[in-house]
Short mmCIF file of C-alpha atoms in Angstrom, two decimals:
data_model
loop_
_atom_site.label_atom_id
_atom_site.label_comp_id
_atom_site.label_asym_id
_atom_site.label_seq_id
_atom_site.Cartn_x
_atom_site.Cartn_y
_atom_site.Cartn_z
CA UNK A 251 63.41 0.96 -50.79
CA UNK A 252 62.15 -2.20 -49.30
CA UNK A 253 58.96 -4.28 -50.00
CA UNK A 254 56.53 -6.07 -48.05
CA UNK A 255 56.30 -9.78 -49.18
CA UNK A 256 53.42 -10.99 -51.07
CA UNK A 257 52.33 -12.85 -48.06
CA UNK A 258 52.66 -10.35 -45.61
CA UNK A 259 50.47 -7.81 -47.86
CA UNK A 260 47.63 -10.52 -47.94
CA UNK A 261 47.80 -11.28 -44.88
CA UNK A 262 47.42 -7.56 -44.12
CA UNK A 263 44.44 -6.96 -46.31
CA UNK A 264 42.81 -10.12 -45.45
CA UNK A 265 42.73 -8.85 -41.36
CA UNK A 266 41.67 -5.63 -42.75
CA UNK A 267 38.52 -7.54 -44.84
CA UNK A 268 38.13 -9.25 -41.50
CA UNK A 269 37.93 -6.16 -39.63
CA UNK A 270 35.81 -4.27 -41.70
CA UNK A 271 33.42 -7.62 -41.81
CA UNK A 272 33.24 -7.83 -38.09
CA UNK A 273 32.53 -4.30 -38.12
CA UNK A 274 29.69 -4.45 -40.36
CA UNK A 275 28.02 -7.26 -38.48
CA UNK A 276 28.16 -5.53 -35.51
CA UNK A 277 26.67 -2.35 -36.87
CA UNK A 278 24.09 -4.67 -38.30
CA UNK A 279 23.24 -6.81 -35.13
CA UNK A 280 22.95 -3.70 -33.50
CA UNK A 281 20.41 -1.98 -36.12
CA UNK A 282 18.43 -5.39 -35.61
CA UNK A 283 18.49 -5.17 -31.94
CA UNK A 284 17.07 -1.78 -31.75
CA UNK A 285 14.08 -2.88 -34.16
CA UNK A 286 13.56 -5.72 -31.67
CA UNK A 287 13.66 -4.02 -28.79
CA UNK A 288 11.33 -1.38 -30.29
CA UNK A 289 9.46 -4.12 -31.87
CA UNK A 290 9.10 -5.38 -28.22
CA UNK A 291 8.24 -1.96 -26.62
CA UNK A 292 5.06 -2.16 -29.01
CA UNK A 293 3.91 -5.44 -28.20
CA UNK A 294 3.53 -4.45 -24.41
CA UNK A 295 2.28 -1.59 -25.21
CA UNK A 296 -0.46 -3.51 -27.04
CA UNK A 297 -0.62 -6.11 -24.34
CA UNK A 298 -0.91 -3.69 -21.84
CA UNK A 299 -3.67 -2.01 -23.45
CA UNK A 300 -5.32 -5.08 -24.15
CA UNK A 301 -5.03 -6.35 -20.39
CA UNK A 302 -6.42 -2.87 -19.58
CA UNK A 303 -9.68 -3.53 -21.85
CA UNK A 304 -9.94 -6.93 -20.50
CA UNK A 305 -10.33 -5.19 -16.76
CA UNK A 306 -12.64 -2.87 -17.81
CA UNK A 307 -14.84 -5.17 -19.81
CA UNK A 308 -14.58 -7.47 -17.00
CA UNK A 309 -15.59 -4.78 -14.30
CA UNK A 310 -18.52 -3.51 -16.51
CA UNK A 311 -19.84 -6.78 -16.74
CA UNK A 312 -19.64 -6.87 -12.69
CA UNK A 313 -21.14 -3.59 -12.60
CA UNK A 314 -24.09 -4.04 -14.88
CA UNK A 315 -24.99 -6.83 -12.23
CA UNK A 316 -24.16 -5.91 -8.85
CA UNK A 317 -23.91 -9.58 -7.99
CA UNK A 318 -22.01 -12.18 -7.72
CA UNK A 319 -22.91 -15.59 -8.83
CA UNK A 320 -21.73 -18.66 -11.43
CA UNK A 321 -21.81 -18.65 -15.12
CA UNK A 322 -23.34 -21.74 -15.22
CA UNK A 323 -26.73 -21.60 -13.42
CA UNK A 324 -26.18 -20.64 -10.40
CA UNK A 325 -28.91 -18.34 -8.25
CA UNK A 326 -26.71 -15.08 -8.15
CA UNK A 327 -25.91 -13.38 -4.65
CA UNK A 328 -26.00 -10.17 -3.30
CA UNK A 329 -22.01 -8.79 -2.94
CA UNK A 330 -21.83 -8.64 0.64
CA UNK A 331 -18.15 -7.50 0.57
CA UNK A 332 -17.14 -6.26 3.99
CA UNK A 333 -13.59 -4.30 4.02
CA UNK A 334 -12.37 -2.81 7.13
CA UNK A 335 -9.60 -0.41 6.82
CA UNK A 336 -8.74 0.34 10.30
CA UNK A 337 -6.35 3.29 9.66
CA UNK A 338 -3.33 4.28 11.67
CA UNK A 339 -3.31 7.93 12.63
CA UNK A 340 -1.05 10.36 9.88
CA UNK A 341 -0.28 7.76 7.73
CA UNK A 342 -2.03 9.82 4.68
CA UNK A 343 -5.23 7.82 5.62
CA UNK A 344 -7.37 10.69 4.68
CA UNK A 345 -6.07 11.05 1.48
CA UNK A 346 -7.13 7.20 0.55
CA UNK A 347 -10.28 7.46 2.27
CA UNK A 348 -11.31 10.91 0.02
CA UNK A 349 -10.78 7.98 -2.68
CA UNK A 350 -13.23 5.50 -1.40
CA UNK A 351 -15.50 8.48 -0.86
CA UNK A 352 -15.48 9.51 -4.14
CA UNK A 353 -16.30 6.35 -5.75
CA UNK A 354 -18.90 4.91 -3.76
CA UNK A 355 -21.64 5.77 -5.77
CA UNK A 356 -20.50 4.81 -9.39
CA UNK A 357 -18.77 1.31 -7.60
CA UNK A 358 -22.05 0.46 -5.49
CA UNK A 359 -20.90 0.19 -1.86
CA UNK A 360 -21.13 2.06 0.96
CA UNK A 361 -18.60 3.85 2.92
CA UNK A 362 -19.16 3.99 7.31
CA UNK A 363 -16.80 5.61 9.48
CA UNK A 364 -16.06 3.81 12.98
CA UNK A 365 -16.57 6.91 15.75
CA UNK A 366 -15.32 5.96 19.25
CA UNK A 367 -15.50 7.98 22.27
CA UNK A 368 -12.83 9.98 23.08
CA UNK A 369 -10.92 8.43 19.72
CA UNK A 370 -10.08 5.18 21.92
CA UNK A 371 -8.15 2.62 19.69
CA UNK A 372 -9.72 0.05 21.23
CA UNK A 373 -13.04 -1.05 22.58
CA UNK A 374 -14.81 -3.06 25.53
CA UNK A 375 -15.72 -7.14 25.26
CA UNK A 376 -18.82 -6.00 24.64
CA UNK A 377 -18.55 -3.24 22.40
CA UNK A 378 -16.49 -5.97 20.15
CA UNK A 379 -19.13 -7.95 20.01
CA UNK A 380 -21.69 -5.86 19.04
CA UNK A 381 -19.56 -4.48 16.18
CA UNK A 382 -18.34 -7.34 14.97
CA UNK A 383 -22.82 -8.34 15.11
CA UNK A 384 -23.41 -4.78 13.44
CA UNK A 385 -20.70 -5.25 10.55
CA UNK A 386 -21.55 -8.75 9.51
CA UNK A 387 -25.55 -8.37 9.76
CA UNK A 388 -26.01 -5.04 8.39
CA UNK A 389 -26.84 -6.52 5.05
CA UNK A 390 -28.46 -3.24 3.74
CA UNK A 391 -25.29 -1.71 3.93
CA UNK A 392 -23.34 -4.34 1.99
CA UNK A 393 -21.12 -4.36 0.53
CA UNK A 394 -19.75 -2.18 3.04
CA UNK A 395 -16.04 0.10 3.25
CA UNK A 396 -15.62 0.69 6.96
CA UNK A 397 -12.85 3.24 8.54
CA UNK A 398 -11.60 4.44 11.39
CA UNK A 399 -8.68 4.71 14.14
CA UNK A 400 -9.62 1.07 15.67
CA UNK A 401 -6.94 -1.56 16.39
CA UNK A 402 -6.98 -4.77 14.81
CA UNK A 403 -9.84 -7.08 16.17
CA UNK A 404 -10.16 -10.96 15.16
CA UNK A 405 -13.96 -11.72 13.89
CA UNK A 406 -13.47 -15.51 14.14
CA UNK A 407 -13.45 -15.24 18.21
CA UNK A 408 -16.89 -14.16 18.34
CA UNK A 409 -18.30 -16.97 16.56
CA UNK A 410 -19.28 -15.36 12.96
CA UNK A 411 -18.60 -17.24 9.51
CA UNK A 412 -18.06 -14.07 7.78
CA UNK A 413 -14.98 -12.16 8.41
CA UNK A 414 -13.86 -8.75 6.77
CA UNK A 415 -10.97 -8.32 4.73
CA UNK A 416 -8.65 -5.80 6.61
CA UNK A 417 -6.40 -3.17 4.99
CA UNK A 418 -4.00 -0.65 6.39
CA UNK A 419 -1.61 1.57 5.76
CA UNK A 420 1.96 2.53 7.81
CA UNK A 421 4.61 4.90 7.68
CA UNK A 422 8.10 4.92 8.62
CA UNK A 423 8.07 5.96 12.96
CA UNK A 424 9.69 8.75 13.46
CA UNK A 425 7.89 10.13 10.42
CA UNK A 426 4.69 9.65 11.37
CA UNK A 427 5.53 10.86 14.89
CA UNK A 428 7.14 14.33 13.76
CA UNK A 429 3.59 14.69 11.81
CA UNK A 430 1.46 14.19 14.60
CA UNK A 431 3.31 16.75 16.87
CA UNK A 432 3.13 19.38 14.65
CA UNK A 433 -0.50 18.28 13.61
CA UNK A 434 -1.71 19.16 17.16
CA UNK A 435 -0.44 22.69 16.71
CA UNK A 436 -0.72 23.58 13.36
CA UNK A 437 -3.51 21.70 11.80
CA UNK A 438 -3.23 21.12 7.77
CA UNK A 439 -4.40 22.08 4.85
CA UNK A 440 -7.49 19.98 4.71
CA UNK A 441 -9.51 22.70 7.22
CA UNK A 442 -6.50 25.13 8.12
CA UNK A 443 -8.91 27.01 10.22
CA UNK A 444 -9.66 24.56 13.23
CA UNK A 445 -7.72 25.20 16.24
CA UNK A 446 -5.86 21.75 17.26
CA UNK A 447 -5.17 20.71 21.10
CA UNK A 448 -1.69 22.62 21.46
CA UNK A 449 -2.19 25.27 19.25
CA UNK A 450 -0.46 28.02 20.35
CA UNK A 451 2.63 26.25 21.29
CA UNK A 452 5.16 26.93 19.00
CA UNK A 453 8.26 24.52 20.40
CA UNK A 454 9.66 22.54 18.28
CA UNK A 455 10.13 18.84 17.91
CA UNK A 456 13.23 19.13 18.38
CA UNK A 457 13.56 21.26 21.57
CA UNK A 458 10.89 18.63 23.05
CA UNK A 459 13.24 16.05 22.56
CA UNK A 460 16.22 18.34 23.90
CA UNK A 461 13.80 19.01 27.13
CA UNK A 462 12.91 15.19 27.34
CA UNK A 463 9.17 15.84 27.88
CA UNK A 464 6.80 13.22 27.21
CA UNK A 465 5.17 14.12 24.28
CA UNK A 466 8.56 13.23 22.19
CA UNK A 467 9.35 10.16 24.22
CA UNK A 468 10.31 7.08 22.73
CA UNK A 469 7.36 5.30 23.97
CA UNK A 470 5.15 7.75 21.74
CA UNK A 471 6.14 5.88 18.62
CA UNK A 472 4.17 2.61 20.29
CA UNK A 473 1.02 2.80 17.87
CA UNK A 474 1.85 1.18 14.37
CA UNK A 475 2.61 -2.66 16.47
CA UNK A 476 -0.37 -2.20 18.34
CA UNK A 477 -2.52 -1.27 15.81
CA UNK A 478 -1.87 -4.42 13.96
CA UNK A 479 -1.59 -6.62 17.28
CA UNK A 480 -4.89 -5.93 18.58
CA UNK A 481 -6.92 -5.53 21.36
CA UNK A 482 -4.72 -7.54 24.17
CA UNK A 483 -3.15 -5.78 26.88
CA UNK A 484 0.17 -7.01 25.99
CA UNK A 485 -0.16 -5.37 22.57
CA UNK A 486 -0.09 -1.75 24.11
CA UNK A 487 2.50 -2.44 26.37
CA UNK A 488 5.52 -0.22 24.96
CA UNK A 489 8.80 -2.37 23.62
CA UNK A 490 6.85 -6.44 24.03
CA UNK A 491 8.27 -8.54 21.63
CA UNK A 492 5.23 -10.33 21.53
CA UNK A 493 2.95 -7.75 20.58
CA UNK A 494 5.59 -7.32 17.53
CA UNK A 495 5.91 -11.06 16.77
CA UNK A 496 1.96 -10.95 16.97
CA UNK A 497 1.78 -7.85 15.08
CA UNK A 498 3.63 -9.57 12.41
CA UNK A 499 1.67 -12.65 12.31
CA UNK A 500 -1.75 -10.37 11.81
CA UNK A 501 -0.33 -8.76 9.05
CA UNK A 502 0.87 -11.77 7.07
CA UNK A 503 -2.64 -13.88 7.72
CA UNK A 504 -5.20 -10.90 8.68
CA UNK A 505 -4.65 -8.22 6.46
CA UNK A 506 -5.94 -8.53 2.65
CA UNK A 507 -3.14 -6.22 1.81
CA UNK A 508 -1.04 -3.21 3.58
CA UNK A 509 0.71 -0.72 2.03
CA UNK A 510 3.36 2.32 3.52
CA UNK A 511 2.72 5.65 2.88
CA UNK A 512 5.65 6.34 0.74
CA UNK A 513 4.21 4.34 -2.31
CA UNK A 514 0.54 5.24 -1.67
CA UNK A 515 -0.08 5.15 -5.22
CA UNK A 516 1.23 1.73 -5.77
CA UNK A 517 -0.56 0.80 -2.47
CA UNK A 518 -3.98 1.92 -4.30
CA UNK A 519 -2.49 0.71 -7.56
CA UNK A 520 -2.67 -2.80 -6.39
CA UNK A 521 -5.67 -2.40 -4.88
CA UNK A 522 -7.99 -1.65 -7.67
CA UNK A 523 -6.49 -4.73 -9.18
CA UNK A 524 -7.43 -7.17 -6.96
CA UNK A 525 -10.00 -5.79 -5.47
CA UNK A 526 -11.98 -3.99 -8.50
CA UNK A 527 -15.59 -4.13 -7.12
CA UNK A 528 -14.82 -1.63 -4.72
CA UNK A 529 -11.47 -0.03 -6.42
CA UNK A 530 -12.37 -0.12 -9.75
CA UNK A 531 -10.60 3.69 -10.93
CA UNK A 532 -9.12 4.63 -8.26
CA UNK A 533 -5.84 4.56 -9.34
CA UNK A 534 -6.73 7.31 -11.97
CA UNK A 535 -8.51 9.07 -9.49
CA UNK A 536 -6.19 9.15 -6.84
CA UNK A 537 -3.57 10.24 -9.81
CA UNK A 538 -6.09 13.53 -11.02
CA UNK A 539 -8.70 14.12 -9.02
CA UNK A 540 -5.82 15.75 -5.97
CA UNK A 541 -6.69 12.98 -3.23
CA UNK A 542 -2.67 12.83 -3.26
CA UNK A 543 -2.15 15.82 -1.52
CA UNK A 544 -5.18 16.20 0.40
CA UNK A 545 -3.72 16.94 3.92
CA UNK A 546 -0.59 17.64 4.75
CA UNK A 547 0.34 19.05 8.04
CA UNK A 548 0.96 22.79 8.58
CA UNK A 549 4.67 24.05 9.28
CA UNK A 550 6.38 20.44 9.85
CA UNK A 551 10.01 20.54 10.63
CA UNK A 552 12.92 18.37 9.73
CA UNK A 553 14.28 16.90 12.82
CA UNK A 554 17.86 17.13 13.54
CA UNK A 555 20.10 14.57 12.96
CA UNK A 556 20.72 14.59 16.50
CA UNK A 557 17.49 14.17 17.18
CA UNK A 558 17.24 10.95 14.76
CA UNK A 559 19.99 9.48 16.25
CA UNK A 560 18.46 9.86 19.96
CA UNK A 561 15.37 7.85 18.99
CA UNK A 562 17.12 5.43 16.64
CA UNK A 563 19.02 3.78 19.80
CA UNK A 564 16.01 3.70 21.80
CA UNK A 565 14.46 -0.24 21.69
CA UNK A 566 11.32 0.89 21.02
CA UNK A 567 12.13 2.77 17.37
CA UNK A 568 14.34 -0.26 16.33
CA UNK A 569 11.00 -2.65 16.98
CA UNK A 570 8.43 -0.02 15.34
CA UNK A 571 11.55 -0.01 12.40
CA UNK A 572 11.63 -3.23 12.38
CA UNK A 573 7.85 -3.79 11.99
CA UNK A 574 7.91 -0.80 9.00
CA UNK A 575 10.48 -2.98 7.11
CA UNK A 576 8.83 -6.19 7.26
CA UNK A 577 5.46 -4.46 5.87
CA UNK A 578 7.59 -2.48 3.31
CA UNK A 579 9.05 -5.93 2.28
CA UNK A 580 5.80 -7.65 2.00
CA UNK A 581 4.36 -4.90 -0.02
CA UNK A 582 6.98 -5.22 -2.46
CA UNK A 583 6.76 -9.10 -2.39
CA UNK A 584 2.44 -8.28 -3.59
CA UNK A 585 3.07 -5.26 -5.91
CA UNK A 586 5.88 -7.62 -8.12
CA UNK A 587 3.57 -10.37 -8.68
CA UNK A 588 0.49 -8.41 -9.07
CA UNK A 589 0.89 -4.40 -10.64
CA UNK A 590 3.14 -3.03 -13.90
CA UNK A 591 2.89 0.22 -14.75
CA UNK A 592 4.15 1.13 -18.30
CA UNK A 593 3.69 4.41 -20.25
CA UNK A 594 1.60 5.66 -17.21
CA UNK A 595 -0.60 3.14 -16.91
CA UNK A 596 -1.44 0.73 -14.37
CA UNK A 597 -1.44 -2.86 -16.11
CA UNK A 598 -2.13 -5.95 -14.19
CA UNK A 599 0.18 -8.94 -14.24
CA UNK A 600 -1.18 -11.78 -16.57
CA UNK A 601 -3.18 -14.44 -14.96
CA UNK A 602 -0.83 -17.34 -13.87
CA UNK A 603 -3.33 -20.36 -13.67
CA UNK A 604 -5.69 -22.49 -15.67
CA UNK A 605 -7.45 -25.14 -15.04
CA UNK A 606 -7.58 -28.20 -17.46
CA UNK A 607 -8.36 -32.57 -17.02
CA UNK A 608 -11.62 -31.85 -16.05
CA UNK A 609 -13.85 -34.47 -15.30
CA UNK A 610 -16.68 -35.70 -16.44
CA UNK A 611 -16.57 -33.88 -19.42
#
């Protein structure tokens, strides 16, 4: 029978004391990583809850006052907030405005919806001036939330100092253009009983496509660019570059914020945040008091894929696309640096500047 050799034995058992070492350290690191890590979860949770006291204790404070005005002396002002929110047609605007509705009252401002004849997006010279004197005078109704189906329109060219803050909302084209179809025969469920323009008329979206008529055209999706372009001729002109390129340029130094309808709860999310004189619980409202599914439109069909692919190769869906995906990617770009949401709840991002070297002391 033959032996090991002393030295191979030790050898042995000293890689097995090895192994069962490493073993044990692992198991150990590991046990303290999960403390850590649950250790961690805590903390934000208690950060996040503080942050969320912070907000409210800040907004009560606001909303004991009603005004705005310097800690240190300085003759308080009315808030004459003005916020237009010139919503694009079945982008789940009516969902978000039941929100501002319903808060009014406990927020202090006051809600006005834009009426224009015959639901034109845009207006005359002279209507635009008088609105733009109506919004900005109207100091009885500040601070004001105003809404309707108006296209963009620039303040500054008419000469006022104050200028709203705009907000908006989009939705992906084709979406938003299979909604409206079926909207004008159907209805929704917000008042299911009012007959709509082509009720009756039971075609689908897809066999208007398949019979080219011009209610599925192409050139139907033409509303989100314009919207945001404004009230120039070359905005409504189907498939201009311009209008997109201008379109663009209003949203990034216009618009307060824009959100897409497929995150409409981050979209409000963000909004109470930095906006909490008029958003202040919205978020929570919007989440439990059913403003989420408020209206939706009555026996909506899928389109085909054939259908899809017809209006994806058409110029004017890969420009309206293109305009949804630069809004989608400057929402995201806001929401990161502004909104977390753990356990449920919305917590703002941490304040990111201070000021210090003041002088004279």
């Amino acid at each position: 029978m033959a032996f090991l050799p002393y030295r191979a034995v030790m050898q042995t058992r000293y890689q097995l004391l090895i192994g069962i070492l490493v073993l044990t350290t692992l198991f150990y690191l590991e046990s303290q990583i999960q403390r850590l890590e649950l250790s961690l979860t805590k903390l934000e949770r208690a950060i996040a809850q503080t942050q969320i006291d912070n907000l409210n204790n800040a907004w009560n404070d606001h909303a004991s006052r009603h005004l705005v005005g310097d800690k240190d002396g300085d003759e308080p002002k009315k808030d004459d907030t003005i916020v237009i929110y010139n919503r694009v047609p079945k982008t789940a605007s009516t969902s978000f405005v039941g929100v501002a509705y319903d808060l009014c009252t406990q927020n202090g401002f006051n809600v006005l919806h834009l009426n224009t004849t015959r639901n034109s997006h845009v207006m005359s010279l002279t209507d635009q001036s008088r609105f733009v004197q109506n919004v900005t005078s109207w100091n009885a109704k500040k601070p004001a939330f105003y809404h309707g189906h108006l296209a963009f329109l620039d303040f500054s060219r008419f000469g006022v100092t104050q200028k709203p803050l705009y907000i908006n909302i989009i939705r992906k084209p084709l979406d938003r253009l299979v909604s409206y179809y079926y909207f004008l025969r159907y209805g929704d469920d917000f008042r299911p009983h009012l007959k709509r323009r082509r009720s009756g008329d039971s075609q689908t979206f897809d066999d208007c496509v398949t019979k080219e008529e011009i209610e599925c055209q192409p050139e139907r999706l033409w509303l989100q660019v314009p919207f945001f372009c404004g009230h120039s001729q070359e905005c409504w002109r189907p498939g201009s570059k311009w209008a997109l390129e201008q379109a663009k340029r209003n949203l990034v130094e216009q618009y307060f914020l824009v959100g897409v309808t497929e995150q409409l709860d981050e979209f409000v999310a963000v909004l109470e945040i930095s906006l909490p004189s008029m958003f202040h619980g919205s978020f929570e409202r919007f989440q439990t008091g059913g403003k989420s599914h408020l209206r939706k439109t009555s026996n909506k069909q899928t389109p085909s894929d054939k259908t899809i692919a017809k209006f994806q190769e058409s110029e004017i869906w890969q420009m309206e696309n293109e305009f949804y995906e630069f809004a989608l990617e400057q929402f995201e770009h806001v929401k990161r640096r502004t909104i977390k949401i753990i356990d449920g709840k919305l917590v703002p991002v941490p304040q990111q500047f201070m000021y210090e070297k003041i002088r004279p002391r």
